[in-house]
């Protein structure tokens, strides 16, 4: 229930659905300088950084799941539903 939208935000935007709510997140790990490896890989409702440190984030809360030393959660975007269209903005 997640999709990746390239060419927006820093490294793209990830939109996640829990079935009742929609969430949109910047697809770049906020604990790295944006690079090729900092774009998150999606697995269900989790996103994992590809830089080798295994930073993993909840795509529902945006918070880190596996590393207490991480300082930042994912950057969120506002999502509004209008009929069958999602409006994503910052």
C-alpha atoms as an extended CHARMM CRD file, in Angstrom:
* protein
*
        90  EXT
         1         1  UNK       CA              0.0000000000        0.0000000000        0.0000000000  PROA      1               0.0000000000
         2         2  UNK       CA              2.8370000000        2.3820000000       -0.8080000000  PROA      2               0.0000000000
         3         3  UNK       CA              3.9990000000        4.0660000000       -3.9800000000  PROA      3               0.0000000000
         4         4  UNK       CA              7.1260000000        5.9770000000       -4.9210000000  PROA      4               0.0000000000
         5         5  UNK       CA              6.8060000000        9.2010000000       -6.9330000000  PROA      5               0.0000000000
         6         6  UNK       CA             10.1540000000       10.2130000000       -8.5130000000  PROA      6               0.0000000000
         7         7  UNK       CA             11.3100000000       13.7450000000       -9.4010000000  PROA      7               0.0000000000
         8         8  UNK       CA              9.6900000000       15.4730000000       -6.4300000000  PROA      8               0.0000000000
         9         9  UNK       CA             11.0180000000       16.4420000000       -3.0100000000  PROA      9               0.0000000000
        10        10  UNK       CA             14.5020000000       15.1950000000       -2.0970000000  PROA      10              0.0000000000
        11        11  UNK       CA             14.8470000000       11.8210000000       -3.7810000000  PROA      11              0.0000000000
        12        12  UNK       CA             11.1410000000       11.4990000000       -4.5630000000  PROA      12              0.0000000000
        13        13  UNK       CA              8.0200000000       11.1950000000       -2.4280000000  PROA      13              0.0000000000
        14        14  UNK       CA              6.6160000000        8.0620000000       -0.8290000000  PROA      14              0.0000000000
        15        15  UNK       CA              2.8320000000        7.8710000000       -0.3860000000  PROA      15              0.0000000000
        16        16  UNK       CA              1.5820000000        5.2470000000        2.0630000000  PROA      16              0.0000000000
        17        17  UNK       CA             -1.9690000000        4.1150000000        2.7750000000  PROA      17              0.0000000000
        18        18  UNK       CA             -3.1240000000        2.3240000000        5.9060000000  PROA      18              0.0000000000
        19        19  UNK       CA             -6.5080000000        1.6500000000        4.3260000000  PROA      19              0.0000000000
        20        20  UNK       CA             -8.1300000000        4.6230000000        6.0450000000  PROA      20              0.0000000000
        21        21  UNK       CA             -5.4510000000        7.3170000000        5.9670000000  PROA      21              0.0000000000
        22        22  UNK       CA             -2.7880000000        8.5040000000        3.5300000000  PROA      22              0.0000000000
        23        23  UNK       CA              0.6970000000        9.7140000000        4.4580000000  PROA      23              0.0000000000
        24        24  UNK       CA              3.3420000000       11.3290000000        2.2560000000  PROA      24              0.0000000000
        25        25  UNK       CA              7.0570000000       11.4320000000        3.0930000000  PROA      25              0.0000000000
        26        26  UNK       CA             10.2280000000       12.6970000000        1.5000000000  PROA      26              0.0000000000
        27        27  UNK       CA             12.0010000000        9.6200000000        0.1180000000  PROA      27              0.0000000000
        28        28  UNK       CA             15.4820000000       10.7320000000        1.2400000000  PROA      28              0.0000000000
        29        29  UNK       CA             16.9100000000        9.5910000000        4.5880000000  PROA      29              0.0000000000
        30        30  UNK       CA             16.9860000000       12.7930000000        6.6920000000  PROA      30              0.0000000000
        31        31  UNK       CA             20.0370000000       11.5510000000        8.5860000000  PROA      31              0.0000000000
        32        32  UNK       CA             22.2010000000       11.6060000000        5.4240000000  PROA      32              0.0000000000
        33        33  UNK       CA             23.1430000000       14.2400000000        2.9070000000  PROA      33              0.0000000000
        34        34  UNK       CA             20.9800000000       13.5060000000       -0.1660000000  PROA      34              0.0000000000
        35        35  UNK       CA             22.8280000000       11.1060000000       -2.4630000000  PROA      35              0.0000000000
        36        36  UNK       CA             22.1750000000        8.0480000000       -4.6280000000  PROA      36              0.0000000000
        37        37  UNK       CA             22.2120000000        5.7380000000       -1.6100000000  PROA      37              0.0000000000
        38        38  UNK       CA             20.0660000000        7.8910000000        0.7000000000  PROA      38              0.0000000000
        39        39  UNK       CA             16.8080000000        7.2640000000       -1.2080000000  PROA      39              0.0000000000
        40        40  UNK       CA             14.6480000000        4.8730000000        0.7890000000  PROA      40              0.0000000000
        41        41  UNK       CA             13.6490000000        1.4280000000       -0.4470000000  PROA      41              0.0000000000
        42        42  UNK       CA             10.0140000000        0.5860000000        0.3120000000  PROA      42              0.0000000000
        43        43  UNK       CA              8.9380000000       -2.6370000000        1.9880000000  PROA      43              0.0000000000
        44        44  UNK       CA              5.2990000000       -2.5710000000        3.0710000000  PROA      44              0.0000000000
        45        45  UNK       CA              4.9090000000        0.3430000000        5.4870000000  PROA      45              0.0000000000
        46        46  UNK       CA              8.6500000000        0.6990000000        6.1030000000  PROA      46              0.0000000000
        47        47  UNK       CA             11.3930000000        2.5360000000        4.2340000000  PROA      47              0.0000000000
        48        48  UNK       CA             15.0770000000        1.5850000000        4.4900000000  PROA      48              0.0000000000
        49        49  UNK       CA             18.0980000000        3.6900000000        3.5470000000  PROA      49              0.0000000000
        50        50  UNK       CA             20.5340000000        2.1460000000        1.0610000000  PROA      50              0.0000000000
        51        51  UNK       CA             23.7020000000        3.7170000000        2.5040000000  PROA      51              0.0000000000
        52        52  UNK       CA             24.7300000000        0.5680000000        4.3630000000  PROA      52              0.0000000000
        53        53  UNK       CA             23.6910000000        1.6280000000        7.8640000000  PROA      53              0.0000000000
        54        54  UNK       CA             20.2250000000        0.0620000000        7.6530000000  PROA      54              0.0000000000
        55        55  UNK       CA             18.3010000000        3.1260000000        8.8370000000  PROA      55              0.0000000000
        56        56  UNK       CA             14.6460000000        2.0780000000        8.7340000000  PROA      56              0.0000000000
        57        57  UNK       CA             11.6030000000        4.3190000000        9.1480000000  PROA      57              0.0000000000
        58        58  UNK       CA              7.8780000000        3.8310000000        9.6870000000  PROA      58              0.0000000000
        59        59  UNK       CA              5.8860000000        5.1110000000        6.7120000000  PROA      59              0.0000000000
        60        60  UNK       CA              2.9390000000        5.7140000000        9.0830000000  PROA      60              0.0000000000
        61        61  UNK       CA              4.6800000000        7.7900000000       11.7870000000  PROA      61              0.0000000000
        62        62  UNK       CA              7.8830000000        8.8170000000        9.9550000000  PROA      62              0.0000000000
        63        63  UNK       CA              9.9390000000        7.8510000000       12.9910000000  PROA      63              0.0000000000
        64        64  UNK       CA             13.1020000000        5.6920000000       12.9710000000  PROA      64              0.0000000000
        65        65  UNK       CA             12.4390000000        2.0290000000       13.7940000000  PROA      65              0.0000000000
        66        66  UNK       CA             15.8540000000        0.5410000000       14.4460000000  PROA      66              0.0000000000
        67        67  UNK       CA             18.4070000000        3.0850000000       15.5590000000  PROA      67              0.0000000000
        68        68  UNK       CA             17.9680000000        5.1540000000       18.7310000000  PROA      68              0.0000000000
        69        69  UNK       CA             20.9210000000        7.3620000000       17.7470000000  PROA      69              0.0000000000
        70        70  UNK       CA             19.0900000000        8.8300000000       14.7310000000  PROA      70              0.0000000000
        71        71  UNK       CA             18.2150000000       12.4600000000       15.2580000000  PROA      71              0.0000000000
        72        72  UNK       CA             15.5740000000       13.0670000000       12.5850000000  PROA      72              0.0000000000
        73        73  UNK       CA             12.3910000000       11.4080000000       11.4400000000  PROA      73              0.0000000000
        74        74  UNK       CA             11.1720000000       11.5720000000        7.8440000000  PROA      74              0.0000000000
        75        75  UNK       CA              9.9960000000       14.9060000000        6.4230000000  PROA      75              0.0000000000
        76        76  UNK       CA              6.2540000000       14.7500000000        5.9370000000  PROA      76              0.0000000000
        77        77  UNK       CA              4.0100000000       16.3690000000        3.3670000000  PROA      77              0.0000000000
        78        78  UNK       CA              0.3580000000       17.2980000000        3.8240000000  PROA      78              0.0000000000
        79        79  UNK       CA             -2.0870000000       14.9810000000        2.0430000000  PROA      79              0.0000000000
        80        80  UNK       CA             -5.6470000000       16.0230000000        1.2170000000  PROA      80              0.0000000000
        81        81  UNK       CA             -8.1040000000       13.7260000000       -0.5190000000  PROA      81              0.0000000000
        82        82  UNK       CA            -10.4230000000       15.2960000000       -3.0820000000  PROA      82              0.0000000000
        83        83  UNK       CA            -12.6450000000       12.6230000000       -4.6160000000  PROA      83              0.0000000000
        84        84  UNK       CA            -10.2560000000       10.0530000000       -6.0960000000  PROA      84              0.0000000000
        85        85  UNK       CA             -7.3330000000       12.5100000000       -6.1580000000  PROA      85              0.0000000000
        86        86  UNK       CA             -4.6620000000       13.0450000000       -3.5130000000  PROA      86              0.0000000000
        87        87  UNK       CA             -3.2880000000       16.5960000000       -3.2220000000  PROA      87              0.0000000000
        88        88  UNK       CA              0.2370000000       16.5140000000       -1.7490000000  PROA      88              0.0000000000
        89        89  UNK       CA              1.8680000000       19.7360000000       -0.5670000000  PROA      89              0.0000000000
        90        90  UNK       CA              4.3620000000       21.0480000000        1.9380000000  PROA      90              0.0000000000
